[in-house]
Coordinates of C-alpha atoms in Angstrom, one line a residue:
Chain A
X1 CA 159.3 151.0 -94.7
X2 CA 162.1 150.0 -92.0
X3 CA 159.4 149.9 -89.3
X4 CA 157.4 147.7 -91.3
X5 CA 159.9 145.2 -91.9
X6 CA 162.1 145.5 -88.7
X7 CA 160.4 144.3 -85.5
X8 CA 162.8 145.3 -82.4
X9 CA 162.5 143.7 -79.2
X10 CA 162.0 145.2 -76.2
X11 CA 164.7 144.8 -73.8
X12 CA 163.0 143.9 -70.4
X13 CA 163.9 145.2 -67.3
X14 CA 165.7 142.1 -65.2
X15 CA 167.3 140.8 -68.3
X16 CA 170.3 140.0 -70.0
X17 CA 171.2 140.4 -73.8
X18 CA 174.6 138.5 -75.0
X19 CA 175.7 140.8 -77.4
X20 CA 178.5 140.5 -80.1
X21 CA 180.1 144.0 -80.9
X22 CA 181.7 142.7 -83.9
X23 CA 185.6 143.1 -84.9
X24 CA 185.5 147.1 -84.0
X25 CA 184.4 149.2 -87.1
X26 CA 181.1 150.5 -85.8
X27 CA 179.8 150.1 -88.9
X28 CA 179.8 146.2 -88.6
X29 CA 177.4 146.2 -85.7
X30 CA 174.0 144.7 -86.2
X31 CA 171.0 146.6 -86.4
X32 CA 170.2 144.7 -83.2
X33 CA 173.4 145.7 -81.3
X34 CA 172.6 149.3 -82.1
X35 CA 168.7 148.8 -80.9
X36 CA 170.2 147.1 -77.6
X37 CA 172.9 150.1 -77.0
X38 CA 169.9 152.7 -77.0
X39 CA 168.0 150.4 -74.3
X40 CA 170.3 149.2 -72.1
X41 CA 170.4 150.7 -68.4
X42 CA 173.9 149.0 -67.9
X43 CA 176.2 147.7 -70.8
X44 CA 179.2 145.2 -69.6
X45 CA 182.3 145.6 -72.1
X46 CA 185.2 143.3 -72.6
X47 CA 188.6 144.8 -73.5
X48 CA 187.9 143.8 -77.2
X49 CA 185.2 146.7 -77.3
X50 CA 186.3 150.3 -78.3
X51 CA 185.1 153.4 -77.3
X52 CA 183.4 154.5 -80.7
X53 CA 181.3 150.8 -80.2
X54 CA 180.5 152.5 -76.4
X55 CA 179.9 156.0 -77.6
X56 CA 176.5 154.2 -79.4
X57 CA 175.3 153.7 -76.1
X58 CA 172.3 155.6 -74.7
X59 CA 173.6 159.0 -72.8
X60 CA 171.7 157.5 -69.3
X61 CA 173.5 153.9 -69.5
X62 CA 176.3 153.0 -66.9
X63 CA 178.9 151.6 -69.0
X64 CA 181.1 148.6 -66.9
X65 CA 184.5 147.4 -68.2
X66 CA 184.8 143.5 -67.0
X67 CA 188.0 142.9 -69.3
X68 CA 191.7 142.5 -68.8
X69 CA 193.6 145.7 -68.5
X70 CA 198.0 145.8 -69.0
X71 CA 199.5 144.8 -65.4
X72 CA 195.9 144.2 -63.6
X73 CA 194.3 140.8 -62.9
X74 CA 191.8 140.4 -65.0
X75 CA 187.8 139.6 -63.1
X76 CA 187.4 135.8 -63.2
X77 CA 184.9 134.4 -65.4
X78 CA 182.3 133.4 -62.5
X79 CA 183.0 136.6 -60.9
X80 CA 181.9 138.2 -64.3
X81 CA 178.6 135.8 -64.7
X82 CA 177.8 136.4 -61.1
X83 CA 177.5 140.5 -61.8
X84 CA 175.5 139.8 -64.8
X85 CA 173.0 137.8 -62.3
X86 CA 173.0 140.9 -59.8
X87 CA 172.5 143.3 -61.8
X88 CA 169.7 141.4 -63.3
X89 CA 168.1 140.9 -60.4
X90 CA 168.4 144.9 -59.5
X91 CA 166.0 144.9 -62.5
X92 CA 168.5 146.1 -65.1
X93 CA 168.5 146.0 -68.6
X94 CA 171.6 144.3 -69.0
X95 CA 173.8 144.6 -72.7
X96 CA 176.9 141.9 -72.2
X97 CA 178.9 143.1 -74.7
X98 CA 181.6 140.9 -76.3
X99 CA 184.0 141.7 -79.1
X100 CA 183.2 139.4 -82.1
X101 CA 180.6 137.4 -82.0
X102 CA 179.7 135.8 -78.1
X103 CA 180.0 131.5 -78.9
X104 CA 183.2 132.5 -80.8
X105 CA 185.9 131.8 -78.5
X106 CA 183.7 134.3 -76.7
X107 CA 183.0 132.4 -73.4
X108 CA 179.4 133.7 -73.8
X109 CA 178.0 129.9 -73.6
X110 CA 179.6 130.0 -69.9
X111 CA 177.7 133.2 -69.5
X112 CA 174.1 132.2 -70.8
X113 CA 174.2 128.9 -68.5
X114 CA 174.9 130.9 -65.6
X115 CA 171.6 133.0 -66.6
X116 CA 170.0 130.1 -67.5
X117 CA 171.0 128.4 -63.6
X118 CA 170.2 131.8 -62.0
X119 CA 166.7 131.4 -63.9
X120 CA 167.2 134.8 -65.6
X121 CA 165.8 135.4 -68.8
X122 CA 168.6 136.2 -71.8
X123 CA 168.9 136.3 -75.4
X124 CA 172.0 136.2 -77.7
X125 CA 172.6 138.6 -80.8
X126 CA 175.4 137.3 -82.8
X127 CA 178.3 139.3 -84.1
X128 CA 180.9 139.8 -87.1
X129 CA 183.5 137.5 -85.8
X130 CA 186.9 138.8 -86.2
X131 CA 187.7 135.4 -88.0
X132 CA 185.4 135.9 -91.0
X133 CA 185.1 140.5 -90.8
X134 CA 188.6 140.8 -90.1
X135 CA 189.8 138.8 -92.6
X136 CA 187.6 140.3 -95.4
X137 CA 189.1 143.5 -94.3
X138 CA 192.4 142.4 -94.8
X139 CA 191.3 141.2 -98.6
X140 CA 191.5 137.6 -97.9
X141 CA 188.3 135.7 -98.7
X142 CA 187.7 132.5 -96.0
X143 CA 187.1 130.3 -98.8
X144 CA 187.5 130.3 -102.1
X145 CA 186.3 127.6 -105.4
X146 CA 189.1 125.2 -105.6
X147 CA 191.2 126.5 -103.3
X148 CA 189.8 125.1 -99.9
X149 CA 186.3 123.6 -99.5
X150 CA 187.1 124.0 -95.5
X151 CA 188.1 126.2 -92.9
X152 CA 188.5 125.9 -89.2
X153 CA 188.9 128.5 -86.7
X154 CA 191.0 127.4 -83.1
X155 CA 192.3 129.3 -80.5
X156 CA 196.0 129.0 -79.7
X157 CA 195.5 130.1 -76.2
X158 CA 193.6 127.5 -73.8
X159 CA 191.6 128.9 -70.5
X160 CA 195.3 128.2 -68.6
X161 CA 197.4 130.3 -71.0
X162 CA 199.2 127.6 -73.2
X163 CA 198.4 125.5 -76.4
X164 CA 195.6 124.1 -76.3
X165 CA 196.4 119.9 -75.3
X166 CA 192.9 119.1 -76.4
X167 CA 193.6 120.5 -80.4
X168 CA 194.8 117.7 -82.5
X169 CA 197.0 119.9 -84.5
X170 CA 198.4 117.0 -87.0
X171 CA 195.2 116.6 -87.8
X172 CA 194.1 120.0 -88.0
X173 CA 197.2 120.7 -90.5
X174 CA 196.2 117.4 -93.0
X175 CA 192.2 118.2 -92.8
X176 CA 192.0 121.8 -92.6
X177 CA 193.7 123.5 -95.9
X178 CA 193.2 127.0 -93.9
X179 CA 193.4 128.0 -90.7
X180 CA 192.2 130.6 -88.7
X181 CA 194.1 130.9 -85.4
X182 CA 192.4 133.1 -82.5
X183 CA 194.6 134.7 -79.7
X184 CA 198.0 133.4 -81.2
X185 CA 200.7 135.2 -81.0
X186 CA 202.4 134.8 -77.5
X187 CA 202.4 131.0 -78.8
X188 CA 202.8 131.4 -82.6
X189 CA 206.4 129.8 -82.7
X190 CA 205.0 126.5 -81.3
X191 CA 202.4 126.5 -83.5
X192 CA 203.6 127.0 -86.9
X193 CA 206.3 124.5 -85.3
X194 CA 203.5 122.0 -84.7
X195 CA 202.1 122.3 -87.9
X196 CA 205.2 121.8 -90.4
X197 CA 206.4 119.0 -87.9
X198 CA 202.9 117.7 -88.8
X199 CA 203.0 118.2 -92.8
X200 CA 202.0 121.7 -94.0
X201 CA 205.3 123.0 -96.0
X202 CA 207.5 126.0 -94.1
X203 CA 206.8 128.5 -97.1
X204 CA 202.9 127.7 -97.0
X205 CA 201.4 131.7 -97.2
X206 CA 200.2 133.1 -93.9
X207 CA 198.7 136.4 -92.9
X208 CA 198.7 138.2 -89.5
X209 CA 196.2 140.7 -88.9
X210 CA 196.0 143.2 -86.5
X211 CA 193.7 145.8 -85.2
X212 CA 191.1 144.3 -88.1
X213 CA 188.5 146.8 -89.4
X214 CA 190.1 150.0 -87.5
X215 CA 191.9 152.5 -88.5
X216 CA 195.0 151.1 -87.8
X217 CA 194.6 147.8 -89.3
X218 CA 197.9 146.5 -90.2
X219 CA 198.5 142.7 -92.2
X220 CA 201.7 141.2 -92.6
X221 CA 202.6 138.8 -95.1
X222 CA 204.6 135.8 -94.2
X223 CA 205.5 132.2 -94.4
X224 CA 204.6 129.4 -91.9
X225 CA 208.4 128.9 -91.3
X226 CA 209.0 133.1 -90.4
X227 CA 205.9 134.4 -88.9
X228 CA 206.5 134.1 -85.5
X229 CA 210.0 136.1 -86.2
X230 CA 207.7 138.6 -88.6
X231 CA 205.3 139.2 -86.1
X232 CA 208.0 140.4 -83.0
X233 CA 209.6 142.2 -85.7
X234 CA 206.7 144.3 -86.8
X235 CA 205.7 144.8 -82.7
X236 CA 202.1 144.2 -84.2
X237 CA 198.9 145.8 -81.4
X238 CA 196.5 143.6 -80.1
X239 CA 193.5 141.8 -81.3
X240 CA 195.7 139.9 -83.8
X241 CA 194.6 136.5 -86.1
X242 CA 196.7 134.4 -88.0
X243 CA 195.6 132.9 -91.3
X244 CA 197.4 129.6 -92.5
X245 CA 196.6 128.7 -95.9
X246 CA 196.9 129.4 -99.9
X247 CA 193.6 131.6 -99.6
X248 CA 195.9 134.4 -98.6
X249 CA 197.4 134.7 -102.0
X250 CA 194.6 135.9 -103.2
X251 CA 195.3 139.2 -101.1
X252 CA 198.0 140.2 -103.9
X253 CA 194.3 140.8 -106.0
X254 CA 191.5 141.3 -103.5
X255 CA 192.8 144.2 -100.9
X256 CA 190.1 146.7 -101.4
X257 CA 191.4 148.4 -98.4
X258 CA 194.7 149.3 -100.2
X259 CA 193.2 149.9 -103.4
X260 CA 190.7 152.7 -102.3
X261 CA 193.1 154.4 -100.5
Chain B
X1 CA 176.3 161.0 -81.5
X2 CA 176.4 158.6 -84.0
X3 CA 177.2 161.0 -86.6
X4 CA 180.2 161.3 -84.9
X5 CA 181.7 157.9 -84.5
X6 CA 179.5 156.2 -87.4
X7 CA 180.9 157.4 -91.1
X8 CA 179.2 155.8 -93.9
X9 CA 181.7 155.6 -96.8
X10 CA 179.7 156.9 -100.1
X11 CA 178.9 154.4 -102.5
X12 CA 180.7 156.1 -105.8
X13 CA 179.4 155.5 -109.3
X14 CA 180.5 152.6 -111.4
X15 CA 182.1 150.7 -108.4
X16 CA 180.2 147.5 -106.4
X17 CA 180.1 146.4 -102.8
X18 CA 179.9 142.7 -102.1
X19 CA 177.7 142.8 -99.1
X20 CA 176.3 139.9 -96.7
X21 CA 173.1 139.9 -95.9
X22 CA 173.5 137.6 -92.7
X23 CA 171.8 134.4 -91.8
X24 CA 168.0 135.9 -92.8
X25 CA 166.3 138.3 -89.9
X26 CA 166.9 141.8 -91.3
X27 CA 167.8 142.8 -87.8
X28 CA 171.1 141.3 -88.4
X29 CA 172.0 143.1 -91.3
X30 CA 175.1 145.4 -90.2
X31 CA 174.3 149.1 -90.6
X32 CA 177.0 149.3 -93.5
X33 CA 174.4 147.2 -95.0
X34 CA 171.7 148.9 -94.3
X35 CA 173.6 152.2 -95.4
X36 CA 174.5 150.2 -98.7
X37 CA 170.5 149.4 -99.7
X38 CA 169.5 152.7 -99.2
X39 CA 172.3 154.0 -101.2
X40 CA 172.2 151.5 -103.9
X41 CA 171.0 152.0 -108.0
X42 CA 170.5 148.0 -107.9
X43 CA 170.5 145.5 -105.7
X44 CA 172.1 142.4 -107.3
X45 CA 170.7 139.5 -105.1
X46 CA 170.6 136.0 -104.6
X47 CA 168.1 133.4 -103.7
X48 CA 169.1 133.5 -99.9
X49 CA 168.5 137.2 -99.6
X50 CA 164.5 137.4 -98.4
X51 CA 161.9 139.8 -99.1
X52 CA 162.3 141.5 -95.9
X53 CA 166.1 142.4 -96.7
X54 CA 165.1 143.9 -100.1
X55 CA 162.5 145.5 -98.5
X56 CA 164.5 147.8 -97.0
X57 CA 166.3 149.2 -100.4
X58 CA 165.9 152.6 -101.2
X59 CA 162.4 153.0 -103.3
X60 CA 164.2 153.6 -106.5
X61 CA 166.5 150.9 -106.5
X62 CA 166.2 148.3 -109.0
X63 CA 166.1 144.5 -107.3
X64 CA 167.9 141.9 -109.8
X65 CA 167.4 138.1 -109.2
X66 CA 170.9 136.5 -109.6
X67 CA 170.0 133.3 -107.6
X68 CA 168.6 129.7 -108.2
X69 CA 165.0 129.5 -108.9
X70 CA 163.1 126.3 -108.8
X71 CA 163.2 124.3 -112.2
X72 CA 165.0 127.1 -113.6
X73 CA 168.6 126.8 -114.8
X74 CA 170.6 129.6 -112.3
X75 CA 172.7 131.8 -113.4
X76 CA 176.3 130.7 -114.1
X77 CA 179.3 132.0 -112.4
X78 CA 180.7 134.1 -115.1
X79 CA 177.2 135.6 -116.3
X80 CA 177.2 137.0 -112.8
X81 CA 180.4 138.0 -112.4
X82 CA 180.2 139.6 -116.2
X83 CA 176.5 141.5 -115.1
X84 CA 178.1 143.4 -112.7
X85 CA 181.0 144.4 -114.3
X86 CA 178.6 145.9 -117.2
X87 CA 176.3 147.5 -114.2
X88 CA 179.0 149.4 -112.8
X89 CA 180.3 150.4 -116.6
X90 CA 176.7 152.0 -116.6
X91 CA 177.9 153.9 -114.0
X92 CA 175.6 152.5 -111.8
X93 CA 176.5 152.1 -107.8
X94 CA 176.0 147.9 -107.9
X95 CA 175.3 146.4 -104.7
X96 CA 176.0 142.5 -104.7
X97 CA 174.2 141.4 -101.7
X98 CA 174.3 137.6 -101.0
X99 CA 173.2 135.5 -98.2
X100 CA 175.8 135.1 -95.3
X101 CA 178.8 136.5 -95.5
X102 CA 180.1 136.8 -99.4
X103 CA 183.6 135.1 -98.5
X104 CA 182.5 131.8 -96.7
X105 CA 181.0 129.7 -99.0
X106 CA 179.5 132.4 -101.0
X107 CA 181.8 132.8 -104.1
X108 CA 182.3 136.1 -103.5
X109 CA 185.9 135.8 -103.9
X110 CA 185.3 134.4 -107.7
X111 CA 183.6 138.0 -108.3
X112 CA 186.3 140.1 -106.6
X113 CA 188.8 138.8 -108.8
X114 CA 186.3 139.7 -111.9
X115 CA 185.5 143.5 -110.9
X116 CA 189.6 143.4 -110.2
X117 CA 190.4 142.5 -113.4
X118 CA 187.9 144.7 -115.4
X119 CA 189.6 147.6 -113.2
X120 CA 185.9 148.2 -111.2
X121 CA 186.6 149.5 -108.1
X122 CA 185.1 147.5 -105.2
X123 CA 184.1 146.9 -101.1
X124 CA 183.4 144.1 -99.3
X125 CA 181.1 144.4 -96.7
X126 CA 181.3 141.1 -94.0
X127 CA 177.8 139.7 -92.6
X128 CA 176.8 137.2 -89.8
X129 CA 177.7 133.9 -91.7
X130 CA 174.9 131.2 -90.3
X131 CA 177.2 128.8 -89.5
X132 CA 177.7 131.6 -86.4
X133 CA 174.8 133.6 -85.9
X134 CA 172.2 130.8 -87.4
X135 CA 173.7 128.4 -84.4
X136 CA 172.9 131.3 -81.9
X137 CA 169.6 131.6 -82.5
X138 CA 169.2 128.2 -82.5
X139 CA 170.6 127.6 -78.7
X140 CA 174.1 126.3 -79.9
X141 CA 177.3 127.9 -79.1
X142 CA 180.2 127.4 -81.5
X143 CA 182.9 126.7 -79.5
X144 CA 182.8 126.1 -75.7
X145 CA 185.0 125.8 -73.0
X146 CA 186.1 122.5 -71.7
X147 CA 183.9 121.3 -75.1
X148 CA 186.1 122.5 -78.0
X149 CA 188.8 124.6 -79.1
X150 CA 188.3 124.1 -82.8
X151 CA 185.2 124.5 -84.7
X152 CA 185.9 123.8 -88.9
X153 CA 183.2 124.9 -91.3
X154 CA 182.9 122.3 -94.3
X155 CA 180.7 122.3 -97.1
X156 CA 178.7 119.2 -98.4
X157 CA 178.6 120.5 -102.1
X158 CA 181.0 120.7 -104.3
X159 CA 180.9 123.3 -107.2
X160 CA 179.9 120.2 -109.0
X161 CA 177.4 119.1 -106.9
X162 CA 179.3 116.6 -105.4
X163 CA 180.5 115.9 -102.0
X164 CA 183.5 117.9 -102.0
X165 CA 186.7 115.0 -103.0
X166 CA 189.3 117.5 -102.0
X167 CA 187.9 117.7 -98.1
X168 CA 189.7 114.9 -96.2
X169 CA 187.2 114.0 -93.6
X170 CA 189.1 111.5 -92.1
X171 CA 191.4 114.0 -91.0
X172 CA 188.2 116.4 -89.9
X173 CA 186.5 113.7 -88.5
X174 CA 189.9 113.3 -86.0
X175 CA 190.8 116.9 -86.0
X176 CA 187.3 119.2 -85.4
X177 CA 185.3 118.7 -82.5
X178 CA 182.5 120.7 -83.8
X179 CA 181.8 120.5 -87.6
X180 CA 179.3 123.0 -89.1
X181 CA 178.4 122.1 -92.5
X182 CA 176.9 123.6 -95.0
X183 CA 174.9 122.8 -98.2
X184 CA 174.5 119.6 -96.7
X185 CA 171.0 118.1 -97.1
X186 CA 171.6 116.4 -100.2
X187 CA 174.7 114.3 -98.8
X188 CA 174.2 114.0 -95.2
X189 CA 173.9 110.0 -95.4
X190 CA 177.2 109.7 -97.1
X191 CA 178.8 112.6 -95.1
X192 CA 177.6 110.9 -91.8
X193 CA 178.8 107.9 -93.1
X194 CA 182.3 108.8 -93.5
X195 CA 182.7 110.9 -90.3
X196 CA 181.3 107.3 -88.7
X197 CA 184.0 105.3 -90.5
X198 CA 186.4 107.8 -89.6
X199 CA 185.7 107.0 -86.3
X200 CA 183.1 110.0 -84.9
X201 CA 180.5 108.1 -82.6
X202 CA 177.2 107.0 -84.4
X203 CA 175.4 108.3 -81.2
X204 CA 177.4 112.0 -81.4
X205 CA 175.2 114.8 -81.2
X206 CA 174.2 116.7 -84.4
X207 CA 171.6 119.3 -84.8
X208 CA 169.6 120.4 -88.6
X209 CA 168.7 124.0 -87.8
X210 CA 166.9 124.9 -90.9
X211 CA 165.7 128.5 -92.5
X212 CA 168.2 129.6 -89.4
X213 CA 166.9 133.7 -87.4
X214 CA 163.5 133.3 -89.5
X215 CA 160.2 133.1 -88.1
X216 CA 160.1 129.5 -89.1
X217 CA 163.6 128.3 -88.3
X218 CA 163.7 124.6 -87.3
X219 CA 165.8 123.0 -85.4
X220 CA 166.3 119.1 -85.2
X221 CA 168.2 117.3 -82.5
X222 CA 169.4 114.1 -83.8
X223 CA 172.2 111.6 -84.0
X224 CA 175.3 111.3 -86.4
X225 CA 173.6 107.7 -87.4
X226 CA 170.3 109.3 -87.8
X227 CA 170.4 112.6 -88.9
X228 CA 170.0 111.7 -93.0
X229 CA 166.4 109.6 -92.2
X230 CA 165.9 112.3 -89.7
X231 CA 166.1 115.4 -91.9
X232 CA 163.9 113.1 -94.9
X233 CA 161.2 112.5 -92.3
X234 CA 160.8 116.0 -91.0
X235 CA 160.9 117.8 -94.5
X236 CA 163.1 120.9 -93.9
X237 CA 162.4 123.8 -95.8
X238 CA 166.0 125.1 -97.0
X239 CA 168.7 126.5 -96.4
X240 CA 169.7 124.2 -93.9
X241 CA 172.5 123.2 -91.8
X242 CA 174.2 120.4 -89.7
X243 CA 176.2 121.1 -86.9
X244 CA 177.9 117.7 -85.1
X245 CA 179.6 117.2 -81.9
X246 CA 178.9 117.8 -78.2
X247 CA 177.9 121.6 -78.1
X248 CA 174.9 120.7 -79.7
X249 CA 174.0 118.9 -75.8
X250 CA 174.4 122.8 -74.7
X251 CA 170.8 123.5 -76.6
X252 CA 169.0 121.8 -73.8
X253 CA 169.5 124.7 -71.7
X254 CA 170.7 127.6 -74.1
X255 CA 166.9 127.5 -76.7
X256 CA 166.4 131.1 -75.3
X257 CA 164.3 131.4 -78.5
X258 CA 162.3 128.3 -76.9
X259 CA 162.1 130.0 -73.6
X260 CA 161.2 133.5 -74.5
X261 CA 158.5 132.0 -76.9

């Protein structure tokens, strides 16, 4: 029955597959991230990426950390591009493995032009992004009738390591009734700053989730106005999110995680 | 080896799991889903789920239409809601699988809060929303570096049918580089409209990708100005969606569907 339905694509030798590994429960990989773990000769891992995603590779694959690691400069985005080209051209089957999804905030659109220049042939398997997984881990729904009939997801960490100049955040906080803030807590002060100077009230609900879909998942509920004093408080682990916005009431209701356990 | 790192909670009687189904290639599907259709007594489905999803359910599940159906009156909200609270009453393990993910745009928070108030023990399990995953596979990353550090998902229908009063998109129009919307079709002229008053360029980039991952996703390049004619003239089959701003340029060199084809 599966074989009828589900047609899996060979991974050819000399490409590159952009890969999104999802939030980190293995369980929230694609059937097509799975396929393209068993294939791969070589699979190219971000920091994002645990080891029980990794263990799914095949036993003969070389598995190659290009991430950041505590006190060591992290490979430079060209530099990380330019292995994906070599080893390409070695005639690799090559799994680029991103946490999330790869367009999210993923840098994988830098990564497929740089195939695309190099003239090798990829393809892109999208992930559970962090931003829309994570958060239904956490019992908080994205959206919700009557409550917000928008959503928008921004970094709060630009390419140079500040606040992004290019987000409009006054706007953002008027058109945006919840807000879904990537990579955010080394500046989370200035931007729940940002956003009450801009209109959204100090005590507007905001969760902060950390480690999303793992074992050691933890969400802290707090206020616009406190959670950049929550969050050094609770000395939250790495990958956190930040959601602004009433949607996060509904957590009180809609945390499966804590009900089934 | 997957044994080891993959553990598939068991689906218990007389509970349901709100599962996405993802944008439409069954390839997508996550293996919790997956895990969840074989496991399931019946699959509670609606019209965005396809036949090669339910195809893959176990061979004694029972496949229930909850969806819109041409002509036909759809199901309301409550009735829904209501059915599977009396399915898992039966004692039956109710799998609620819906197009997408069930929290963006899929009212899945809406039934949450109905299995938590009848005391029906429940699971969410995320899936590749299409605003992400439908965008990949049409050649169009969601964010991009030097491009955008916000992306804001919107949609074009209001419970009511209506374009959505509460969404300020003046604000959006100022705020989100990128706007995916969703539900659109019906609207688009007046959306466009007011994202052109708001002061978005007539001549921004906007791409239609239609029936998104499928074998007969289509994908229009237009303009803000022209997309409503646009989408008229080339009759897309639904569900379809409308992504605006400039990482929709990127598609000239990222259609790795169009070049593998």
């Amino acid at each position: 029955m599966i074989d009828d339905v589900l047609h899996f694509p060979e991974f050819a030798r000399g490409t590159v597959w952009l890969v999104g590994a999802g939030p980190g429960d293995p369980g929230l990989l694609t059937l097509y991230a799975l396929d393209a773990l068993k294939q791969a000769d070589v699979v190219v891992y971000d920091a994002l990426v645990g080891d029980p995603v990794l263990a799914l590779a095949g036993a003969d694959a070389v598995l190659e950390f290009a991430g950041k690691r505590g006190g060591k400069p992290s490979p430079k985005q060209p530099d990380i591009s330019a292995r994906l080209v070599a080893l390409a051209r070695e005639g690799k089957r090559v799994l680029r493995l991103k946490g999330g999804d790869p367009y999210v905030f993923g840098r994988g659109g830098e990564e497929a032009l740089a195939l695309v220049a190099a003239g090798i042939p990829f393809r892109v398997v999208p992930g559970i992004s962090a931003g829309i997984g994570g958060l239904a881990s956490a019992g908080i729904p994205l959206t919700h009738r009557n409550v917000n009939h928008a959503v928008t997801f921004v970094t709060g960490h630009s390419a140079a390591g500040d606040v992004p100049d290019s987000v409009d955040w006054e706007a953002l906080a008027k058109g945006s009734p919840v807000l879904v803030i990537f990579m955010v807590l080394t500046h989370l002060a200035e931007i729940s700053a940002r956003l009450i100077a801009a209109g959204r009230p100090a005590d507007e609900p905001v969760a902060i989730v950390a480690r999303a879909t793992l074992p050691d998942e933890a969400v802290l509920e707090t206020t616009l106005a406190d959670a950049a004093a929550a969050a050094r408080t609770a000395d939250l682990k790495p990958p956190a999110m930040v959601v602004v916005g009433e949607v996060v009431r509904l957590r009180q209701g809609l945390d499966w995680r804590g009900a089934l356990a």
